[in-house]
Amino acid sequence: MKRTHDEANLQLVVSAKNDGADGVAVIQLQTPEGTDLPAWSPGAHIDLMLTSEITRQYSLCGDPADRSTWQIGVLREPAGRGGSQYVHDKISVGDRAHIRGPRNRFELDDSPNYLFIAGGIGITPIMTMAAEADRAGAQWTLIYGGRSRSTMAFVDELCSRYPDNVIVFPQNERGLIDLDRLLGTPLPATLIYACGPGPLLDAVTEKSRGWPDGSLRLERFSAKPLDEPVRESSFEIELSSTGSRITVQPNESILDAVTAFGVQVLSSCKEGTCGTCETPVLEGTVDHRDSLLTKIEQDANDTMMICVSRSSCPRLVLEL
Ligand code: FES
């Protein structure tokens, strides 16, 4: 379980901005003084606070051993909510960037074998994991799909560095990743890490149902559709620090209720994908509605994303 509320707030400088592929900007960030940045591990992401209203999460995709520079890859999403367009069109070398983090809700657990699956810009967290697996001497394969080679960031770098480990699926050359073949038979002692568009992750989830519990780790860029809450009526939360009790109405989130009560909890995506609002649970049963905890983590019932998750029982006690 992670507490993420003590992460850094940083003013960094954009030290480089390059085209990583069609529609992908690769941006490097440094401190204004050139000092070391906070340490991070593969799978970590940062909040890029673009304006007072626009905050977006991006995976760090450089080398964790290089403390001088952070690197992110940003896909331009014309149909998105405006964050990626802002990064592409308004951010230039020399600009200051307000950053929060890093934060890691997609950590690479130790394993002798890994199967990495990346779709499109989902390569950004996965490529750092592959490099770490390689450094650790694990057996690993990376399956990397995209619409075409020209849209697949870092594809040449990955293929030339790891020719025996990386298999690419440019859709216009060889179609979609053959998940039936890839996941049809569970591999022994193997963890699957996948990141990419929702339909790819849904398919990976479906096709890996026969694998042992806990084999699959996903990171979603956008939230799964929210299920109806288990409990339709209001419920109460108790704050362990003060014993205060707050009623959460059916049409408000726990995050909104505690904020209105005057308790400050960091939040970012507000859709259950980033992990910023993660809060320990001391009593009660959670109705998990987030898109990032694994089934095992949800079943443990000791932490929750209070921006979307709710209570299945009349009262939850939270470590707030
Ligand atoms: S604010 Fe992102 S998971 Fe709650």
XYZ file of C-alpha atoms and ligand atoms in Angstrom:
324
model
C 0.000 0.000 0.000
C 1.358 3.410 -0.941
C 0.794 6.766 0.661
C 1.402 9.345 -2.019
C 0.506 12.557 -0.275
C 4.059 13.672 0.454
C 5.325 13.824 -3.131
C 7.392 16.685 -4.521
C 6.152 19.888 -6.141
C 8.746 21.040 -8.647
C 9.328 23.896 -11.052
C 11.357 22.385 -13.885
C 12.622 23.637 -17.240
C 11.877 22.055 -20.601
C 15.409 21.236 -21.776
C 14.499 19.452 -25.030
C 11.430 18.777 -27.160
C 11.626 16.431 -30.141
C 9.382 14.365 -32.401
C 9.398 10.779 -31.126
C 7.039 9.507 -33.844
C 4.082 10.829 -35.837
C 2.012 12.721 -33.255
C 4.350 11.998 -30.345
C 6.405 14.728 -28.658
C 9.299 13.595 -26.478
C 10.017 16.162 -23.786
C 12.931 16.373 -21.392
C 12.808 18.210 -18.093
C 15.559 19.373 -15.758
C 15.834 21.580 -12.688
C 16.749 25.214 -13.470
C 19.991 24.736 -11.508
C 20.873 21.381 -13.104
C 20.611 19.592 -9.762
C 19.455 16.027 -9.193
C 15.780 15.214 -9.619
C 13.923 12.911 -7.198
C 14.574 9.204 -7.712
C 11.953 7.153 -9.556
C 11.409 3.563 -10.580
C 10.054 2.012 -13.807
C 6.292 2.513 -14.118
C 6.327 5.890 -12.318
C 4.507 8.890 -13.674
C 4.398 12.603 -12.990
C 1.621 15.181 -13.004
C 2.266 17.936 -15.512
C 0.263 20.904 -14.244
C -0.319 22.751 -17.500
C -2.712 25.436 -16.288
C -4.717 25.942 -13.123
C -7.408 23.752 -14.698
C -5.400 21.257 -16.755
C -3.266 18.589 -15.075
C -2.205 15.488 -16.955
C -0.270 12.372 -15.965
C 2.635 11.128 -18.069
C 4.868 8.108 -17.516
C 8.563 8.729 -17.095
C 10.345 6.969 -19.958
C 14.009 7.863 -19.593
C 16.725 6.185 -17.574
C 16.071 6.126 -13.809
C 19.847 6.170 -13.241
C 20.075 9.583 -14.929
C 19.032 11.873 -12.081
C 19.650 15.018 -14.163
C 16.804 14.565 -16.659
C 13.247 13.300 -16.804
C 11.740 12.281 -20.123
C 8.083 11.893 -21.097
C 6.363 10.998 -24.376
C 3.096 12.776 -25.188
C 0.695 11.571 -27.870
C -1.342 14.291 -29.543
C -4.976 13.337 -29.074
C -7.130 15.596 -31.267
C -10.314 14.161 -29.728
C -8.985 14.449 -26.170
C -9.766 17.048 -23.505
C -7.007 19.452 -24.569
C -4.026 18.471 -22.407
C -1.980 16.783 -25.126
C -2.729 19.555 -27.622
C -1.501 22.071 -25.064
C 1.759 20.152 -24.623
C 2.289 19.877 -28.380
C 1.327 23.432 -29.315
C 2.206 25.621 -26.352
C 5.215 24.113 -24.590
C 8.663 25.015 -25.906
C 12.267 24.503 -24.906
C 13.138 26.904 -22.085
C 9.604 27.037 -20.662
C 9.021 26.401 -16.984
C 6.866 23.409 -16.121
C 5.083 22.817 -12.820
C 5.387 19.139 -11.910
C 4.042 17.005 -9.079
C 5.410 13.561 -8.354
C 6.872 11.153 -9.280
C 4.348 8.556 -8.195
C 4.307 4.837 -8.969
C 1.128 2.765 -9.018
C 2.507 0.424 -11.701
C 5.598 -1.021 -10.085
C 7.665 -3.796 -11.559
C 7.626 -6.727 -9.146
C 10.472 -9.227 -9.131
C 9.993 -12.194 -11.431
C 12.266 -14.548 -13.379
C 10.132 -13.989 -16.520
C 8.123 -11.111 -17.925
C 5.773 -10.647 -20.825
C 5.413 -6.964 -21.666
C 2.589 -5.805 -23.942
C 2.440 -2.207 -25.145
C 0.004 -0.509 -27.486
C 0.910 2.890 -28.960
C 2.000 5.446 -26.392
C 1.604 2.705 -23.755
C 5.218 1.918 -24.596
C 6.379 4.739 -22.288
C 6.111 2.941 -18.917
C 6.723 -0.475 -20.473
C 10.078 0.422 -22.062
C 11.535 1.386 -18.685
C 10.305 -1.904 -17.230
C 11.877 -3.873 -20.067
C 15.193 -2.111 -19.479
C 14.978 -2.921 -15.764
C 14.111 -6.573 -16.447
C 17.085 -6.774 -18.763
C 19.383 -5.201 -16.174
C 18.127 -7.687 -13.579
C 18.935 -10.630 -15.859
C 15.301 -11.778 -16.193
C 13.878 -13.498 -19.255
C 11.565 -11.092 -21.039
C 9.676 -10.436 -24.235
C 8.137 -7.152 -25.319
C 5.215 -7.201 -27.732
C 4.742 -3.689 -29.115
C 1.770 -2.839 -31.337
C 0.816 0.371 -33.109
C -1.030 1.611 -36.174
C 2.167 1.813 -38.234
C 5.885 1.955 -37.556
C 5.942 5.731 -38.059
C 3.481 6.193 -35.175
C 5.392 3.930 -32.768
C 7.662 5.993 -30.533
C 11.069 4.525 -29.635
C 10.505 1.542 -31.957
C 13.899 1.733 -33.710
C 15.755 2.273 -30.455
C 14.067 -0.725 -28.823
C 14.529 -3.050 -31.807
C 18.198 -2.235 -32.213
C 18.966 -2.433 -28.498
C 17.041 -5.643 -27.795
C 16.728 -7.476 -31.144
C 16.055 -10.840 -29.468
C 13.403 -9.581 -27.052
C 11.246 -7.077 -28.923
C 8.518 -8.139 -31.350
C 6.679 -5.329 -33.108
C 3.199 -5.426 -34.575
C 2.683 -2.417 -36.857
C -0.970 -2.991 -37.687
C -0.588 -1.935 -41.331
C 2.153 -4.558 -41.845
C 1.057 -7.572 -39.780
C -2.314 -6.813 -38.196
C -3.238 -6.777 -34.534
C -1.249 -8.513 -31.823
C -2.270 -12.185 -31.813
C -3.395 -12.352 -28.184
C -4.914 -15.829 -28.517
C -1.555 -17.208 -29.419
C 0.338 -15.048 -26.964
C -1.836 -15.659 -23.903
C -3.696 -18.876 -24.724
C -1.373 -20.981 -22.581
C -0.202 -19.574 -19.229
C 3.570 -19.396 -19.007
C 5.219 -20.574 -15.790
C 6.452 -17.982 -13.280
C 5.704 -15.102 -15.625
C 4.257 -11.668 -14.907
C 2.407 -9.811 -17.650
C 2.671 -6.007 -17.717
C 0.459 -4.239 -20.237
C -0.247 -0.618 -21.091
C -2.112 0.885 -24.007
C -5.578 1.722 -25.303
C -8.595 0.441 -23.370
C -9.714 -2.130 -25.982
C -6.234 -3.721 -26.011
C -6.171 -3.909 -22.206
C -9.714 -5.315 -22.098
C -8.660 -8.006 -24.582
C -5.478 -8.803 -22.628
C -7.568 -9.127 -19.457
C -10.027 -11.437 -21.168
C -7.413 -13.639 -22.833
C -5.326 -14.028 -19.677
C -8.188 -15.261 -17.476
C -6.618 -18.716 -17.358
C -3.363 -17.375 -15.908
C -2.692 -17.583 -12.145
C -4.241 -14.800 -10.031
C -2.003 -11.746 -9.884
C -0.148 -12.512 -13.137
C -1.531 -9.501 -14.977
C -0.639 -5.879 -14.180
C -2.235 -3.089 -16.205
C -1.983 0.637 -16.476
C -4.899 2.438 -18.067
C -4.648 5.938 -19.507
C -8.389 6.365 -19.390
C -10.896 5.028 -16.904
C -13.079 1.976 -17.373
C -16.799 2.800 -17.538
C -18.072 3.151 -13.972
C -20.380 0.407 -12.717
C -23.456 1.354 -10.740
C -22.521 1.762 -7.062
C -23.184 -1.273 -4.857
C -24.931 0.981 -2.361
C -27.440 3.486 -3.697
C -28.034 5.379 -0.453
C -25.732 7.723 1.441
C -23.055 6.358 3.786
C -20.796 7.728 6.476
C -17.037 8.019 6.622
C -15.089 8.470 9.823
C -11.716 10.248 9.791
C -9.322 8.298 12.007
C -7.255 11.368 12.954
C -10.139 13.264 14.548
C -13.052 10.852 14.774
C -15.108 13.274 12.662
C -17.977 11.701 10.753
C -19.002 12.915 7.312
C -22.051 11.834 5.326
C -21.396 11.101 1.642
C -24.498 11.627 -0.464
C -25.313 9.312 -3.391
C -24.437 12.034 -5.899
C -21.061 13.087 -4.460
C -17.665 11.437 -4.170
C -15.854 10.803 -0.909
C -13.173 13.175 -2.207
C -15.706 15.963 -2.668
C -17.276 15.284 0.731
C -13.993 15.428 2.668
C -12.832 18.476 0.704
C -16.083 20.287 1.529
C -15.505 19.338 5.172
C -12.138 21.134 5.012
C -9.762 18.170 4.722
C -7.165 18.573 1.994
C -6.448 15.398 -0.010
C -4.302 15.571 -3.118
C -6.094 14.526 -6.271
C -5.423 14.696 -9.963
C -7.350 12.604 -12.526
C -10.560 12.282 -10.445
C -11.465 9.224 -12.515
C -9.629 6.461 -10.681
C -6.600 6.067 -12.935
C -3.697 7.986 -11.362
C -3.534 6.925 -7.696
C -3.062 10.434 -6.282
C -6.056 10.255 -3.947
C -5.241 6.777 -2.629
C -6.338 6.550 1.003
C -5.858 3.735 3.529
C -9.027 2.019 4.772
C -9.144 0.959 8.427
C -12.708 -0.393 8.725
C -15.634 -1.170 6.448
C -16.005 -2.676 2.985
C -15.080 -0.705 -0.112
C -17.025 -0.626 -3.364
C -13.940 -0.373 -5.623
C -14.634 1.476 -8.875
C -11.103 2.549 -9.824
C -9.130 1.482 -12.895
C -5.746 0.815 -11.349
C -5.818 -1.496 -8.318
C -5.428 -5.180 -9.132
C -8.159 -7.611 -8.112
C -5.910 -8.833 -5.287
C -5.320 -5.265 -4.091
C -9.040 -4.506 -4.229
C -9.893 -7.686 -2.344
C -7.401 -6.765 0.391
C -9.791 -3.886 1.234
C -7.062 -1.813 2.887
C -6.799 1.061 0.439
C -9.073 2.929 -1.967
C -9.245 5.711 -4.552
C -11.661 8.114 -2.932
C -12.353 10.053 -6.148
C -14.519 7.228 -7.539
C -14.703 4.335 -5.091
C -17.477 4.224 -2.524
C -18.684 2.176 0.407
C -20.602 -1.096 0.315
C -21.566 -0.708 3.966
C -23.043 2.062 6.153
C -19.672 3.317 7.493
C -16.041 3.380 6.386
C -13.165 4.430 8.615
C -10.411 6.094 6.594
C -6.878 7.024 7.611
C -7.420 10.749 7.116
S -7.467 11.460 -8.293
Fe -6.597 9.994 -9.654
S -7.169 8.083 -8.746
Fe -8.237 9.564 -7.589
